[in-house]
Coordinates of N, CA and C in Angstrom, one line a residue:
M158 N 0.8 -1.2 0.0 CA 0.0 0.0 0.0 C 0.9 1.2 0.0
E159 N 0.5 2.2 -0.8 CA 1.3 3.4 -0.9 C 1.0 4.3 0.4
S160 N 1.9 5.2 0.7 CA 1.6 6.1 1.8 C 0.6 7.2 1.4
K161 N 0.1 7.9 2.3 CA -0.9 9.0 2.0 C -0.3 10.0 1.1
R162 N 1.0 10.4 1.4 CA 1.7 11.4 0.6 C 1.8 10.9 -0.8
E163 N 2.2 9.7 -1.0 CA 2.4 9.1 -2.4 C 1.1 9.1 -3.1
L164 N 0.1 8.7 -2.4 CA -1.3 8.6 -3.0 C -1.8 10.0 -3.4
R165 N -1.6 11.0 -2.5 CA -2.0 12.3 -2.9 C -1.3 12.8 -4.1
S166 N 0.0 12.6 -4.2 CA 0.8 13.0 -5.3 C 0.3 12.4 -6.6
L167 N 0.0 11.1 -6.5 CA -0.5 10.4 -7.7 C -1.8 11.0 -8.2
L168 N -2.7 11.2 -7.2 CA -4.1 11.7 -7.5 C -4.0 13.2 -8.0
R169 N -3.1 14.0 -7.5 CA -3.0 15.4 -8.0 C -2.6 15.4 -9.5
R170 N -1.9 14.4 -10.0 CA -1.5 14.4 -11.4 C -2.7 13.9 -12.3
Q171 N -3.7 13.3 -11.7 CA -4.9 12.8 -12.4 C -6.0 13.9 -12.4
H172 N -6.3 14.4 -13.6 CA -7.3 15.5 -13.7 C -8.7 14.8 -13.6
V173 N -9.6 15.4 -12.9 CA -11.0 15.0 -12.9 C -11.9 16.1 -13.3
E174 N -12.9 15.8 -14.0 CA -13.9 16.8 -14.5 C -15.3 16.4 -14.0
W175 N -16.1 17.5 -13.9 CA -17.5 17.3 -13.5 C -18.4 17.8 -14.6
P176 N -18.6 17.1 -15.7 CA -19.5 17.5 -16.8 C -20.9 17.6 -16.2
A177 N -21.8 18.4 -16.8 CA -23.1 18.6 -16.3 C -23.9 17.4 -15.9
E178 N -23.8 16.4 -16.8 CA -24.6 15.1 -16.6 C -24.0 14.4 -15.3
Q179 N -22.7 14.4 -15.1 CA -22.2 13.7 -13.9 C -22.5 14.5 -12.7
A180 N -22.4 15.8 -12.8 CA -22.8 16.7 -11.6 C -24.2 16.5 -11.2
A181 N -25.1 16.4 -12.2 CA -26.5 16.1 -11.9 C -26.7 14.8 -11.3
R182 N -26.0 13.8 -11.7 CA -26.1 12.4 -11.2 C -25.7 12.4 -9.7
F183 N -24.5 13.1 -9.5 CA -24.0 13.2 -8.1 C -25.1 13.9 -7.2
A184 N -25.6 15.0 -7.7 CA -26.7 15.7 -6.9 C -27.9 14.9 -6.6
D185 N -28.3 14.1 -7.6 CA -29.4 13.2 -7.4 C -29.1 12.1 -6.3
M186 N -27.9 11.6 -6.4 CA -27.5 10.5 -5.5 C -27.4 11.1 -4.0
L187 N -26.8 12.3 -3.9 CA -26.7 12.9 -2.6 C -28.1 13.2 -2.0
C188 N -28.9 13.9 -2.8 CA -30.2 14.4 -2.3 C -31.1 13.2 -2.1
G189 N -30.9 12.1 -2.8 CA -31.7 10.9 -2.6 C -31.3 10.1 -1.4
N190 N -30.2 10.4 -0.8 CA -29.8 9.6 0.4 C -30.8 9.9 1.5
E191 N -31.3 8.8 2.1 CA -32.3 9.0 3.1 C -31.9 9.9 4.3
M192 N -30.7 9.7 4.8 CA -30.3 10.6 5.9 C -30.2 12.0 5.5
F193 N -29.7 12.3 4.3 CA -29.5 13.6 3.8 C -30.9 14.3 3.6
S194 N -31.8 13.5 3.0 CA -33.1 14.1 2.7 C -33.9 14.4 4.0
R195 N -33.6 13.8 5.1 CA -34.3 14.1 6.3 C -33.6 15.1 7.2
A196 N -32.4 15.4 6.9 CA -31.6 16.3 7.7 C -32.1 17.8 7.7
R197 N -32.1 18.4 8.8 CA -32.5 19.8 9.0 C -31.3 20.7 9.0
T198 N -30.2 20.3 9.6 CA -28.9 21.1 9.6 C -27.9 20.2 8.9
I199 N -27.3 20.8 7.9 CA -26.3 20.0 7.0 C -25.0 20.8 6.9
L200 N -23.9 20.1 7.2 CA -22.6 20.7 6.9 C -22.2 20.3 5.5
L201 N -22.0 21.3 4.7 CA -21.5 21.0 3.3 C -20.2 21.8 3.1
Y202 N -19.8 21.9 1.9 CA -18.6 22.7 1.5 C -18.9 23.3 0.2
Y203 N -18.2 24.4 -0.1 CA -18.3 25.1 -1.4 C -17.1 24.5 -2.2
S204 N -17.4 23.9 -3.3 CA -16.5 23.0 -4.0 C -15.4 23.7 -4.8
L205 N -14.2 22.9 -4.8 CA -13.1 23.2 -5.6 C -13.4 22.5 -7.0
P206 N -12.7 22.9 -8.0 CA -13.0 22.3 -9.4 C -12.9 20.8 -9.4
D207 N -12.1 20.2 -8.6 CA -11.9 18.7 -8.6 C -12.8 18.0 -7.6
E208 N -13.7 18.7 -6.9 CA -14.6 18.1 -5.9 C -16.0 18.1 -6.5
P209 N -16.8 17.1 -6.0 CA -18.2 17.1 -6.4 C -18.8 18.4 -6.2
P210 N -19.5 18.9 -7.2 CA -20.1 20.3 -7.1 C -21.3 20.4 -6.2
T211 N -21.2 21.4 -5.4 CA -22.3 21.6 -4.3 C -23.1 22.9 -4.4
E212 N -22.7 23.8 -5.3 CA -23.3 25.1 -5.3 C -24.8 25.0 -5.5
S213 N -25.3 24.2 -6.4 CA -26.8 24.1 -6.7 C -27.5 23.4 -5.5
I214 N -26.8 22.5 -4.9 CA -27.3 21.8 -3.7 C -27.5 22.7 -2.6
I215 N -26.5 23.5 -2.3 CA -26.6 24.5 -1.2 C -27.7 25.5 -1.4
E216 N -27.9 26.0 -2.7 CA -29.0 26.9 -3.0 C -30.4 26.2 -2.8
R217 N -30.4 24.9 -3.2 CA -31.7 24.2 -3.1 C -32.1 24.0 -1.6
L218 N -31.1 23.6 -0.8 CA -31.3 23.4 0.7 C -31.7 24.7 1.3
A219 N -31.1 25.8 1.0 CA -31.4 27.1 1.6 C -32.8 27.5 1.2
A220 N -33.2 27.2 -0.1 CA -34.6 27.6 -0.6 C -35.6 26.7 0.2
E221 N -35.2 25.5 0.6 CA -36.2 24.6 1.3 C -36.2 25.0 2.8
G222 N -35.5 26.0 3.2 CA -35.5 26.4 4.6 C -34.6 25.6 5.5
R223 N -33.7 24.8 5.0 CA -32.9 24.0 5.8 C -31.6 24.8 6.1
R224 N -31.0 24.5 7.3 CA -29.8 25.3 7.7 C -28.6 24.6 7.1
V225 N -27.9 25.4 6.3 CA -26.6 24.9 5.7 C -25.5 25.6 6.4
V226 N -24.5 24.8 6.8 CA -23.3 25.2 7.5 C -22.1 24.9 6.6
L227 N -21.3 25.9 6.4 CA -20.1 25.8 5.5 C -18.8 26.1 6.3
P228 N -17.7 25.4 6.0 CA -16.4 25.7 6.6 C -15.8 27.0 6.1
R229 N -15.0 27.6 6.9 CA -14.2 28.8 6.6 C -12.9 28.6 7.2
V230 N -11.8 28.6 6.3 CA -10.4 28.5 6.8 C -10.0 29.8 7.5
V231 N -9.5 29.6 8.8 CA -9.1 30.8 9.5 C -7.6 30.9 9.8
S232 N -6.9 29.8 9.6 CA -5.5 29.8 9.8 C -4.9 28.5 9.1
D233 N -3.6 28.4 9.1 CA -3.0 27.2 8.5 C -3.5 25.9 9.1
D234 N -4.0 25.9 10.3 CA -4.4 24.6 10.9 C -5.8 24.6 11.5
A235 N -6.6 25.6 11.1 CA -7.9 25.7 11.7 C -9.0 26.2 10.7
M236 N -10.2 25.7 10.9 CA -11.3 26.2 10.2 C -12.5 26.3 11.1
E237 N -13.4 27.2 10.8 CA -14.6 27.4 11.6 C -15.8 27.1 10.8
L238 N -16.9 27.0 11.4 CA -18.1 26.8 10.6 C -19.0 28.0 10.7
R239 N -19.6 28.4 9.6 CA -20.5 29.5 9.5 C -21.8 29.1 8.8
I240 N -22.8 29.8 9.2 CA -24.1 29.6 8.6 C -24.2 30.2 7.2
Y241 N -24.6 29.5 6.2 CA -24.7 30.0 4.9 C -26.0 30.9 4.8
T242 N -25.8 32.1 4.3 CA -26.9 33.1 4.2 C -27.3 33.3 2.8
S243 N -26.4 33.5 1.9 CA -26.6 33.7 0.4 C -25.3 33.6 -0.3
V244 N -25.4 33.4 -1.6 CA -24.2 33.4 -2.4 C -23.6 34.8 -2.5
A245 N -24.4 35.8 -2.4 CA -23.9 37.2 -2.4 C -23.1 37.5 -1.2
A246 N -23.3 36.8 -0.1 CA -22.6 37.0 1.1 C -21.3 36.2 1.2
M247 N -21.0 35.4 0.2 CA -19.8 34.6 0.2 C -18.6 35.5 -0.2
K248 N -17.4 35.2 0.4 CA -16.2 36.0 0.0 C -15.1 35.0 -0.3
R249 N -14.2 35.4 -1.2 CA -13.1 34.5 -1.6 C -12.1 34.4 -0.4
G250 N -11.8 33.2 0.0 CA -10.9 33.1 1.1 C -9.7 32.2 0.8
A251 N -9.3 31.5 1.8 CA -8.1 30.6 1.6 C -8.3 29.7 0.4
F252 N -7.2 29.5 -0.3 CA -7.1 28.5 -1.4 C -8.1 29.0 -2.6
G253 N -8.5 30.2 -2.5 CA -9.4 30.7 -3.6 C -10.8 30.2 -3.5
I254 N -11.2 29.6 -2.4 CA -12.5 29.0 -2.2 C -13.5 30.1 -1.7
L255 N -14.7 30.1 -2.2 CA -15.7 31.0 -1.7 C -16.1 30.5 -0.3
E256 N -16.1 31.4 0.7 CA -16.4 31.0 2.0 C -17.5 31.9 2.6
P257 N -18.3 31.3 3.5 CA -19.4 32.0 4.1 C -19.0 33.2 5.1
T258 N -19.8 34.2 5.2 CA -19.6 35.3 6.1 C -20.7 35.3 7.1
G259 N -21.6 34.4 7.1 CA -22.8 34.3 8.0 C -22.3 34.1 9.5
P260 N -23.3 34.0 10.4 CA -23.0 33.8 11.8 C -22.1 32.6 12.1
L261 N -21.3 32.7 13.1 CA -20.4 31.6 13.5 C -21.3 30.5 14.0
F262 N -21.0 29.2 13.7 CA -21.8 28.1 14.1 C -20.9 27.1 15.0
T263 N -21.3 26.9 16.2 CA -20.5 26.0 17.1 C -21.4 24.9 17.7
A264 N -22.6 24.8 17.3 CA -23.5 23.8 17.9 C -23.3 22.5 17.1
Y265 N -22.1 21.9 17.2 CA -21.8 20.7 16.4 C -22.8 19.6 16.6
D266 N -23.4 19.4 17.8 CA -24.3 18.3 18.0 C -25.6 18.5 17.2
A267 N -25.9 19.8 16.7 CA -27.1 20.0 15.9 C -26.9 19.6 14.5
I268 N -25.7 19.3 14.0 CA -25.5 18.9 12.6 C -26.0 17.5 12.5
D269 N -27.0 17.3 11.6 CA -27.6 16.0 11.3 C -26.7 15.2 10.3
V270 N -26.3 15.9 9.3 CA -25.5 15.3 8.3 C -24.3 16.2 7.9
A271 N -23.1 15.5 7.8 CA -21.9 16.3 7.3 C -21.5 15.6 6.0
V272 N -21.4 16.4 5.0 CA -21.0 16.0 3.6 C -19.5 16.4 3.6
V273 N -18.6 15.4 3.5 CA -17.2 15.6 3.6 C -16.5 15.3 2.3
P274 N -15.8 16.3 1.6 CA -15.1 16.0 0.4 C -13.8 15.2 0.7
G275 N -13.3 14.5 -0.2 CA -12.1 13.8 -0.1 C -11.4 13.7 -1.4
M276 N -10.1 13.6 -1.4 CA -9.4 13.3 -2.7 C -9.7 11.9 -3.1
A277 N -10.0 11.0 -2.1 CA -10.3 9.6 -2.4 C -10.9 9.0 -1.2
F278 N -11.7 7.9 -1.4 CA -12.3 7.1 -0.3 C -12.1 5.6 -0.7
D279 N -12.3 4.8 0.3 CA -12.3 3.3 0.0 C -13.7 2.8 0.5
A280 N -14.0 1.6 0.2 CA -15.3 1.0 0.5 C -15.6 1.0 2.0
S281 N -14.6 1.1 2.9 CA -14.8 1.1 4.3 C -15.1 2.5 4.8
G282 N -15.1 3.5 3.9 CA -15.4 4.9 4.3 C -14.2 5.6 4.8
H283 N -13.0 5.1 4.6 CA -11.8 5.8 4.9 C -11.5 6.9 3.9
R284 N -11.1 8.0 4.4 CA -10.9 9.2 3.6 C -9.4 9.6 3.4
L285 N -9.1 10.0 2.2 CA -7.8 10.6 1.9 C -8.1 12.1 1.7
G286 N -7.7 13.0 2.6 CA -7.9 14.4 2.5 C -6.7 15.0 1.7
R287 N -6.7 16.3 1.7 CA -5.7 17.1 1.0 C -4.4 17.2 1.8
G288 N -4.4 16.7 3.0 CA -3.2 16.7 3.8 C -3.0 17.8 4.8
R289 N -3.9 18.7 4.9 CA -3.8 19.8 5.9 C -4.4 19.5 7.2
G290 N -5.3 18.5 7.3 CA -5.8 18.0 8.6 C -7.0 18.8 9.1
Y291 N -7.6 19.7 8.3 CA -8.7 20.5 8.7 C -9.9 19.6 9.1
Y292 N -10.3 18.6 8.3 CA -11.4 17.7 8.6 C -11.0 16.7 9.7
D293 N -9.7 16.4 9.8 CA -9.3 15.5 10.8 C -9.5 16.1 12.2
R294 N -9.4 17.4 12.3 CA -9.7 18.1 13.6 C -11.1 18.4 13.8
L295 N -11.9 18.5 12.7 CA -13.3 18.8 12.8 C -14.2 17.6 13.1
L296 N -13.9 16.5 12.4 CA -14.8 15.3 12.4 C -15.0 14.8 13.8
P297 N -14.0 14.7 14.7 CA -14.3 14.2 16.1 C -15.3 15.0 16.8
K298 N -15.5 16.3 16.5 CA -16.5 17.2 17.1 C -17.9 16.9 16.7
L299 N -18.1 16.1 15.6 CA -19.4 15.9 15.0 C -19.9 14.5 15.3
S300 N -19.9 14.2 16.6 CA -20.2 12.8 17.1 C -21.6 12.4 16.8
K301 N -22.5 13.3 16.6 CA -23.9 12.9 16.3 C -24.3 13.0 14.8
A302 N -23.4 13.5 14.0 CA -23.7 13.7 12.6 C -23.5 12.4 11.8
Y303 N -24.4 12.2 10.8 CA -24.2 11.1 9.9 C -23.2 11.6 8.8
L304 N -22.1 10.9 8.6 CA -21.0 11.4 7.7 C -21.1 10.8 6.4
I305 N -21.2 11.6 5.4 CA -21.3 11.2 4.0 C -20.0 11.7 3.3
G306 N -19.2 10.8 2.9 CA -18.0 11.1 2.1 C -18.3 11.2 0.6
V307 N -17.7 12.2 -0.1 CA -18.0 12.4 -1.5 C -16.7 12.6 -2.3
C308 N -16.7 12.0 -3.4 CA -15.5 12.2 -4.3 C -15.9 11.8 -5.7
H309 N -15.0 12.1 -6.7 CA -15.2 11.7 -8.0 C -15.2 10.1 -8.1
H310 N -16.0 9.6 -9.0 CA -16.2 8.1 -9.0 C -14.8 7.4 -9.3
S311 N -13.9 8.1 -10.0 CA -12.6 7.5 -10.3 C -11.7 7.5 -9.1
R312 N -12.2 8.1 -8.0 CA -11.4 8.2 -6.8 C -11.8 7.2 -5.7
L313 N -12.7 6.3 -6.1 CA -13.0 5.2 -5.1 C -11.9 4.1 -5.2
L314 N -11.2 4.0 -4.2 CA -10.0 3.1 -4.2 C -10.2 1.8 -3.4
A315 N -9.4 0.8 -3.7 CA -9.5 -0.4 -2.9 C -9.1 -0.2 -1.5
D316 N -8.1 0.6 -1.2 CA -7.6 0.8 0.1 C -7.1 2.2 0.3
I317 N -7.3 2.8 1.4 CA -6.7 4.1 1.8 C -5.9 3.8 3.1
P318 N -4.7 4.3 3.1 CA -4.0 4.2 4.4 C -4.7 4.9 5.5
V319 N -4.7 4.2 6.7 CA -5.5 4.7 7.8 C -4.6 5.0 9.0
D320 N -4.8 6.2 9.6 CA -4.1 6.6 10.9 C -5.0 6.5 12.0
A321 N -4.5 6.4 13.2 CA -5.3 6.3 14.4 C -6.4 7.4 14.6
H322 N -6.1 8.6 14.1 CA -7.0 9.7 14.3 C -8.1 9.8 13.2
D323 N -8.0 9.0 12.1 CA -8.9 9.1 11.0 C -10.3 8.6 11.4
V324 N -11.3 9.3 10.9 CA -12.7 9.0 11.2 C -13.3 8.5 9.9
A325 N -13.9 7.3 9.9 CA -14.5 6.7 8.7 C -15.9 7.3 8.5
M326 N -16.3 7.4 7.3 CA -17.6 7.9 6.9 C -18.6 6.8 7.1
H327 N -19.9 7.2 7.3 CA -21.0 6.2 7.3 C -21.3 5.6 5.9
C328 N -21.2 6.5 4.9 CA -21.3 6.1 3.5 C -20.5 7.0 2.6
V329 N -20.3 6.5 1.4 CA -19.6 7.3 0.4 C -20.4 7.4 -0.9
I330 N -20.5 8.6 -1.4 CA -21.2 8.8 -2.7 C -20.1 9.3 -3.7
A331 N -20.1 8.6 -4.8 CA -19.1 9.0 -5.9 C -19.8 9.0 -7.2

């Protein structure tokens, strides 16, 4: 098995795209998940180009009156959660990602579902992140949330190296 560093390096060289049909299929699969469809408070993310696209899902959830919480990077080793208010209230932040400016959110136990992006996942729900540890520090705080890992279908791997601090997802959608 390759190390996490080697695996990340390999995956960074492999370009992934999200054509409209594939993005729509991903949105249908996520929104069709029973736990996701029942959730009132959902942790999502505003996607990077190689991540499953979430912008339309975020808008849909907000229009339905559900509470959407998004991460905001605040330092090299920390992110905070903020309530999504509107796309107009988003500001470009770390790594060029649009980040929320809404109220700070710290009621971690109120999060019903957390949708977690990964560079790759395996069938056991193990996640390979980008290597900064943001989600590694956040996920242990979400003890009551149902965790849904999401990635490009080409990034479902047979095995992901696992460290003691890694938190497995309850399910993976790709």
